[in-house]
Coordinates of C-alpha atoms and ligand atoms in Angstrom, one line a residue:
M1 CA -18.6 14.9 8.1
I2 CA -15.7 12.6 7.5
K3 CA -13.4 11.8 10.4
L4 CA -9.7 11.3 9.7
A5 CA -6.8 10.2 11.8
L6 CA -3.4 11.6 10.8
F7 CA -0.3 9.8 11.9
P8 CA 2.8 11.3 10.2
G9 CA 5.3 9.1 12.1
D10 CA 9.0 9.7 11.7
G11 CA 11.6 10.9 9.2
I12 CA 10.2 11.7 5.7
G13 CA 6.9 10.3 6.9
T14 CA 6.2 13.7 8.5
E15 CA 7.3 15.6 5.3
V16 CA 5.2 13.5 2.8
A17 CA 2.2 13.3 5.1
E18 CA 2.1 17.1 5.3
E19 CA 2.0 17.5 1.6
A20 CA -0.6 14.8 1.2
V21 CA -2.8 16.5 3.8
N22 CA -2.4 19.9 2.2
V23 CA -3.6 18.4 -1.1
L24 CA -6.5 16.7 0.6
K25 CA -7.6 19.8 2.5
F26 CA -7.4 21.9 -0.7
L27 CA -9.6 19.5 -2.5
L28 CA -12.2 18.9 0.3
D29 CA -12.5 22.6 1.0
N30 CA -13.0 23.3 -2.7
H31 CA -15.8 20.8 -2.9
S32 CA -17.4 21.8 0.4
V33 CA -16.8 18.4 2.0
R34 CA -16.8 18.7 5.8
Y35 CA -14.0 16.9 7.6
E36 CA -12.2 16.6 10.9
I37 CA -8.6 15.6 11.3
E38 CA -7.2 14.3 14.5
K39 CA -3.4 14.0 14.7
G40 CA -1.4 11.4 16.7
L41 CA 2.2 10.4 17.3
V42 CA 3.3 7.0 16.2
G43 CA 6.6 5.1 15.9
G44 CA 9.8 6.7 17.2
A45 CA 8.0 10.0 17.7
S46 CA 5.6 8.3 20.1
Y47 CA 8.4 6.4 21.8
D48 CA 10.3 9.6 22.5
E49 CA 7.2 11.2 24.0
Y50 CA 5.5 8.3 25.8
G51 CA 7.9 5.4 25.9
K52 CA 6.0 3.2 23.4
P53 CA 5.4 3.3 19.6
L54 CA 1.6 3.2 19.9
T55 CA -0.3 4.5 22.9
D56 CA -3.9 3.5 23.8
E57 CA -4.9 7.2 23.1
T58 CA -3.5 7.0 19.5
L59 CA -5.2 3.7 18.9
K60 CA -8.5 5.2 20.1
I61 CA -8.1 8.0 17.6
A62 CA -7.6 5.4 14.8
K63 CA -10.6 3.4 16.0
N64 CA -12.8 6.4 16.0
A65 CA -11.8 7.6 12.6
D66 CA -13.3 6.6 9.2
A67 CA -9.8 6.4 7.8
V68 CA -6.2 6.8 8.9
I69 CA -3.5 8.6 6.9
F70 CA -0.1 7.2 7.8
G71 CA 3.3 8.6 6.9
A72 CA 6.1 6.2 7.8
V73 CA 7.9 5.1 10.9
G74 CA 11.5 4.1 11.9
G75 CA 14.9 5.5 12.0
Y76 CA 18.5 4.9 13.1
K77 CA 17.8 6.3 16.6
W78 CA 15.5 3.5 17.6
E79 CA 17.1 0.6 15.9
S80 CA 18.6 -0.9 19.0
L81 CA 15.3 -1.0 21.0
P82 CA 13.7 -4.3 21.8
I83 CA 11.3 -5.4 19.1
E84 CA 8.2 -4.6 21.1
L85 CA 9.3 -1.0 21.4
R86 CA 10.5 -0.4 17.9
P87 CA 8.7 2.1 15.7
E88 CA 7.6 -0.5 13.2
K89 CA 5.6 -2.2 15.9
A90 CA 3.1 0.7 15.7
L91 CA 2.3 -0.3 12.1
L92 CA 1.7 -3.9 12.8
S93 CA -0.4 -3.2 15.9
L94 CA -2.6 -0.7 14.0
R95 CA -3.1 -3.3 11.2
Y96 CA -4.0 -5.9 13.7
E97 CA -6.2 -3.8 16.0
L98 CA -8.1 -2.3 13.0
G99 CA -8.5 -5.7 11.4
L100 CA -7.1 -4.5 8.1
Y101 CA -7.3 -7.7 6.2
A102 CA -6.9 -6.4 2.6
N103 CA -3.8 -4.7 1.4
L104 CA -4.1 -2.9 -2.0
R105 CA -0.9 -2.0 -3.8
P106 CA -1.3 -0.5 -7.2
S107 CA 1.7 -0.4 -9.5
K108 CA 1.5 1.9 -12.5
I109 CA 4.2 3.2 -14.8
Y110 CA 4.0 6.8 -16.0
D111 CA 5.3 7.1 -19.6
E112 CA 7.6 10.0 -18.6
L113 CA 9.2 7.9 -15.9
I114 CA 9.8 4.8 -17.9
D115 CA 13.5 5.2 -17.7
A116 CA 13.3 4.9 -13.9
S117 CA 12.2 1.3 -14.3
P118 CA 15.0 -1.3 -14.3
L119 CA 13.0 -3.1 -17.1
K120 CA 13.1 -2.4 -20.8
K121 CA 10.7 0.3 -22.1
E122 CA 8.8 -2.0 -24.3
V123 CA 8.2 -4.4 -21.4
V124 CA 6.9 -1.9 -18.9
Q125 CA 5.1 0.6 -21.0
G126 CA 1.4 0.5 -20.2
T127 CA 1.7 -1.4 -16.9
D128 CA -1.1 -0.7 -14.5
M129 CA -1.8 -3.4 -12.0
M130 CA -3.3 -3.8 -8.5
I131 CA -2.1 -6.4 -6.1
V132 CA -4.7 -7.4 -3.5
R133 CA -2.9 -9.1 -0.6
E134 CA -4.6 -10.9 2.3
L135 CA -3.0 -9.2 5.3
T136 CA -4.2 -10.7 8.6
G137 CA -4.1 -14.4 7.9
G138 CA -2.1 -17.2 6.3
I139 CA 1.4 -18.3 7.4
Y140 CA 2.3 -15.0 9.2
F141 CA -0.4 -15.7 11.8
G142 CA -1.1 -19.5 11.7
Q143 CA -0.7 -21.7 14.8
P144 CA 1.3 -23.6 15.8
R145 CA 4.4 -21.6 15.2
G146 CA 7.8 -21.3 16.9
V147 CA 11.2 -23.0 17.2
F148 CA 11.0 -26.2 19.3
D149 CA 13.6 -28.5 20.8
L150 CA 13.7 -32.1 19.7
E151 CA 14.8 -35.0 21.8
D152 CA 17.9 -35.7 19.7
G153 CA 19.2 -32.1 20.4
Q154 CA 18.1 -30.7 17.1
K155 CA 15.6 -27.9 16.8
K156 CA 12.5 -27.7 14.7
G157 CA 11.1 -24.5 13.2
V158 CA 7.4 -24.4 12.5
N159 CA 5.0 -22.1 10.8
T160 CA 1.5 -22.9 9.7
L161 CA -0.3 -21.9 6.6
V162 CA -4.0 -21.6 7.4
Y163 CA -7.0 -20.0 5.7
T164 CA -10.7 -20.4 6.4
T165 CA -13.4 -20.1 3.8
K166 CA -14.6 -16.8 5.3
E167 CA -11.1 -15.2 5.1
I168 CA -10.8 -16.2 1.4
E169 CA -14.3 -15.1 0.5
R170 CA -13.9 -11.6 1.9
I171 CA -10.5 -10.9 0.2
A172 CA -11.8 -12.3 -3.1
K173 CA -14.8 -10.1 -3.0
I174 CA -12.6 -7.0 -2.5
A175 CA -10.6 -8.1 -5.6
F176 CA -13.7 -8.6 -7.7
E177 CA -15.2 -5.3 -6.7
I178 CA -12.0 -3.5 -7.6
A179 CA -11.7 -5.3 -10.9
K180 CA -15.3 -4.2 -11.8
K181 CA -14.0 -0.6 -11.7
R182 CA -10.9 -1.5 -13.7
R183 CA -10.3 -3.8 -16.7
K184 CA -12.5 -6.6 -15.3
K185 CA -9.8 -9.2 -14.9
V186 CA -8.8 -11.0 -11.7
L187 CA -5.9 -13.3 -11.4
S188 CA -5.8 -15.5 -8.3
V189 CA -2.3 -16.6 -7.4
D190 CA -1.7 -19.8 -5.3
K191 CA 0.4 -22.9 -5.1
A192 CA -2.6 -25.3 -5.4
N193 CA -0.4 -28.0 -7.0
V194 CA 1.5 -28.4 -3.7
L195 CA -0.4 -26.7 -0.8
E196 CA -3.9 -28.0 0.1
C197 CA -4.6 -24.7 1.8
T198 CA -4.2 -22.8 -1.4
E199 CA -6.2 -25.5 -3.2
L200 CA -9.1 -24.4 -0.9
W201 CA -8.1 -20.8 -1.8
R202 CA -8.5 -21.5 -5.5
N203 CA -11.9 -23.2 -5.1
V204 CA -13.4 -20.5 -2.9
V205 CA -12.2 -17.7 -5.2
A206 CA -13.9 -19.6 -8.1
E207 CA -17.1 -19.7 -6.1
I208 CA -17.0 -16.0 -5.5
A209 CA -16.3 -15.4 -9.2
K210 CA -19.8 -16.8 -10.0
G211 CA -21.3 -13.6 -8.4
Y212 CA -19.2 -11.5 -10.9
P213 CA -20.1 -12.8 -14.3
D214 CA -18.6 -9.7 -16.0
V215 CA -15.2 -10.2 -14.4
E216 CA -12.8 -12.8 -15.9
L217 CA -11.0 -15.1 -13.4
T218 CA -7.8 -16.9 -14.1
N219 CA -5.4 -18.7 -11.8
M220 CA -1.7 -18.9 -11.7
Y221 CA 0.9 -20.6 -9.6
V222 CA 3.0 -18.2 -7.6
D223 CA 6.4 -19.3 -9.1
N224 CA 5.1 -18.7 -12.6
C225 CA 3.5 -15.4 -11.6
S226 CA 6.8 -14.1 -10.2
M227 CA 8.3 -14.8 -13.6
Q228 CA 5.4 -13.3 -15.7
L229 CA 5.4 -10.1 -13.6
I230 CA 8.9 -9.3 -15.0
R231 CA 8.2 -10.8 -18.5
Q232 CA 4.8 -9.2 -19.2
P233 CA 3.8 -6.9 -16.4
K234 CA 1.3 -5.1 -18.7
N235 CA -0.8 -8.3 -18.9
F236 CA -1.9 -8.0 -15.3
D237 CA -4.9 -6.1 -13.9
V238 CA -6.0 -7.3 -10.4
I239 CA -4.0 -10.0 -8.7
V240 CA -5.4 -11.5 -5.5
T241 CA -3.2 -13.6 -3.3
T242 CA -2.2 -14.8 0.2
N243 CA -0.3 -12.9 2.8
L244 CA 3.1 -14.4 2.1
F245 CA 2.8 -14.5 -1.7
G246 CA 1.4 -11.0 -1.8
D247 CA 4.3 -9.7 0.4
I248 CA 6.8 -10.9 -2.1
L249 CA 4.9 -10.2 -5.4
S250 CA 4.0 -6.7 -4.4
D251 CA 7.6 -5.7 -3.8
E252 CA 8.5 -7.3 -7.1
S253 CA 5.7 -5.3 -8.8
S254 CA 6.8 -2.0 -7.2
M255 CA 10.2 -2.3 -9.0
V256 CA 8.4 -2.5 -12.3
A257 CA 7.2 1.1 -11.6
G258 CA 10.7 2.5 -10.8
S259 CA 10.8 4.6 -7.7
I260 CA 9.4 3.6 -4.3
G261 CA 8.5 7.2 -3.9
M262 CA 5.6 6.9 -6.4
L263 CA 3.7 4.0 -4.9
P264 CA 0.7 4.3 -2.6
S265 CA -1.1 1.7 -0.6
A266 CA -4.3 1.0 1.2
S267 CA -5.1 -1.5 3.9
L268 CA -8.8 -2.1 4.4
N269 CA -11.4 -3.6 6.7
G270 CA -14.5 -3.0 4.6
K271 CA -14.7 0.7 4.1
K272 CA -12.4 1.6 6.9
G273 CA -8.8 1.9 5.8
M274 CA -5.3 3.0 6.5
Y275 CA -3.5 4.7 3.7
E276 CA 0.2 5.1 3.4
P277 CA 3.1 5.2 0.9
I278 CA 4.8 1.9 0.6
H279 CA 8.2 3.4 1.5
G280 CA 9.7 3.8 4.9
S281 CA 11.0 6.8 6.8
A282 CA 14.2 7.1 4.7
P283 CA 16.5 8.5 7.4
D284 CA 19.2 9.0 4.8
I285 CA 17.2 12.0 3.3
A286 CA 14.9 13.0 6.2
G287 CA 14.6 16.6 7.0
Q288 CA 16.2 17.8 3.7
N289 CA 13.1 18.5 1.6
K290 CA 14.2 15.8 -0.8
A291 CA 11.5 13.1 -0.4
N292 CA 9.0 12.4 -3.1
P293 CA 5.6 13.1 -1.7
L294 CA 3.6 11.6 -4.6
A295 CA 3.2 8.2 -3.1
A296 CA 1.6 9.8 0.0
I297 CA -0.5 12.1 -2.2
L298 CA -1.7 9.1 -4.2
S299 CA -2.5 7.3 -1.0
V300 CA -4.9 10.0 -0.1
A301 CA -6.5 9.6 -3.5
M302 CA -7.0 5.9 -2.7
M303 CA -8.6 6.9 0.6
L304 CA -11.2 9.1 -1.2
K305 CA -12.0 6.2 -3.5
Y306 CA -12.1 3.2 -1.2
S307 CA -13.2 4.7 2.1
F308 CA -15.5 7.5 0.9
D309 CA -16.6 6.5 -2.6
M310 CA -15.4 9.9 -3.9
D311 CA -14.1 8.5 -7.1
D312 CA -14.2 11.9 -8.9
L313 CA -12.1 13.6 -6.3
A314 CA -9.6 10.7 -6.3
D315 CA -9.4 11.0 -10.1
N316 CA -8.7 14.7 -9.8
I317 CA -5.6 13.9 -7.7
D318 CA -4.5 11.1 -10.0
K319 CA -4.8 13.3 -13.0
A320 CA -3.0 16.3 -11.2
V321 CA -0.1 13.9 -10.4
E322 CA 0.0 12.7 -14.0
K323 CA 0.1 16.3 -15.2
V324 CA 2.8 17.4 -12.8
I325 CA 5.0 14.5 -14.0
K326 CA 4.2 15.4 -17.6
N327 CA 5.1 19.0 -16.8
G328 CA 8.6 17.9 -15.8
Y329 CA 8.5 18.2 -12.0
R330 CA 10.9 15.7 -10.5
T331 CA 12.1 15.0 -7.0
A332 CA 15.6 13.6 -6.8
D333 CA 14.5 9.9 -6.8
I334 CA 12.9 10.3 -10.3
Y335 CA 15.2 13.0 -11.7
S336 CA 17.1 12.0 -14.9
K337 CA 18.3 15.3 -16.4
A338 CA 16.0 14.7 -19.4
P339 CA 15.1 17.8 -21.3
G340 CA 12.2 19.7 -19.9
T341 CA 12.5 18.3 -16.4
K342 CA 13.2 20.3 -13.2
L343 CA 14.5 19.1 -9.9
V344 CA 12.2 20.1 -7.1
G345 CA 11.9 19.4 -3.3
T346 CA 9.1 17.8 -1.3
K347 CA 7.2 21.1 -0.7
E348 CA 7.5 22.3 -4.3
M349 CA 6.1 19.0 -5.6
G350 CA 3.2 19.2 -3.2
L351 CA 2.5 22.7 -4.3
A352 CA 2.7 21.8 -7.9
V353 CA -0.1 19.2 -7.4
I354 CA -2.3 21.8 -5.7
E355 CA -1.6 24.3 -8.5
E356 CA -2.7 21.6 -11.0
L357 CA -5.9 21.0 -9.0
K358 CA -6.7 24.7 -9.2
K359 CA -6.9 24.5 -13.0
Ligands
LIG1 P1 13.0 3.3 3.0 O1 11.8 3.0 2.1 O2 12.8 4.2 4.1 O3 14.2 3.8 2.0 C1 14.8 3.0 1.0 C2 15.5 3.9 0.0 O4 14.5 4.6 -0.8 C3 16.3 5.0 0.7 O5 17.5 5.3 -0.1 C4 15.4 6.3 0.7 O6 16.1 7.5 0.6 C5 14.6 6.0 -0.6 N1 13.2 6.5 -0.5 C6 12.2 6.0 0.2 N2 11.1 6.8 0.1 C7 11.4 7.8 -0.7 C8 10.7 8.9 -1.2 N3 9.4 9.2 -0.9 N4 11.4 9.8 -2.0 C9 12.7 9.6 -2.3 N5 13.4 8.6 -1.9 C10 12.8 7.7 -1.1 O7 13.5 1.8 3.5 P2 14.7 1.5 4.5 O8 15.8 2.4 4.3 O9 14.9 0.1 4.4 O10 14.1 1.8 6.0 C11 14.2 3.0 6.7 C12 13.4 2.9 8.0 O11 12.0 2.9 7.6 C13 13.6 1.7 8.8 O12 13.5 2.0 10.1 C14 12.5 0.8 8.4 O13 12.2 -0.2 9.4 C15 11.4 1.7 8.2 N6 10.3 1.3 7.3 C16 9.0 1.7 7.6 C17 8.0 1.4 6.8 C18 6.7 2.0 7.1 O14 6.5 2.8 8.0 N7 5.6 1.6 6.4 C19 8.2 0.7 5.6 C20 9.5 0.3 5.3 C21 10.5 0.6 6.1

């Protein structure tokens, strides 16, 4: 029996999560996998009902589950709330409380969607990379931090970049394990020429690499990496990097693939994970059956793979999504009036994936 928590959230989060769960249920039922799904309110929806974006009850559901399926949170309605009460706080609290230290962001270009990428066809064609970002350490959490008053009346802003050997080892192992199932290449990104902390990062990753003789390790400075990602994105396989560098590089890599509506993500603590599309709640199109549900559907495929080792079922979803794209189904964000394409809504896209899975 697999235990799942479902937190659709706000705006299009609810719409895309519904399609993702429909696809998941169809697949699990079809393969006689037993499951239990417990639903909870998060974000603005939780604030409206309980006065806070994440309640203890909802957190308990997350902690008891093997994996969490998350839609998206946020919206105009809650923008003027104090930071502690804003919908986005739910996401950060869940990551922290569940200790989700590894963020996985694949970025893949589908041949049929190449025109959706701002880069030239010959540059992006064949791109299929995975960024493994450390998520609970580094400069976003290091102490001391803050803005301090100086005696001469000036202020001093401080943040601290800190990583321990253990933190680097565990994220590196995740990257190497993933690379073993892909093209067997890990690129570790740092700024070891300037930052001692990332010199330690480079050395620890090299130590871990010794346990994976079949995976090739290379290193790159982050400034060069941000350039190469645009210049030769198809050269990358697995990239492992710190919280700050990963935050920036993963957004850069998502643009290579065109629409934000196509990109899934996983945040892991060992096998336990939270799975969500990388996009937000898109209040501009919420409630209109316009959102692309494929990022959410692909997130569920990542869940089957990384939390439950059901690689075959995950592949089924990946292939069904590929086929649906090939067959010309397009939500508005990826629609280009090309011959053979048809504009569909969120629900129709979800159904098309299920129809493909039936074949
Ligand atoms: P967004 O990702 O919600 O939307 C950016 C643009 O992309 C919008 O034009 C939107 O219509 C479009 N878009 C996003 N997902 C799409 C999809 N699946 N299909 C088609 N088009 C899609 O980012 P934003 O507008 O900066 O933020 C909106 C709200 O979402 C804010 O409250 C923000 O804080 C929140 N947010 C939440 C998360 C999350 O829950 N993980 C992430 C980012 C932003």
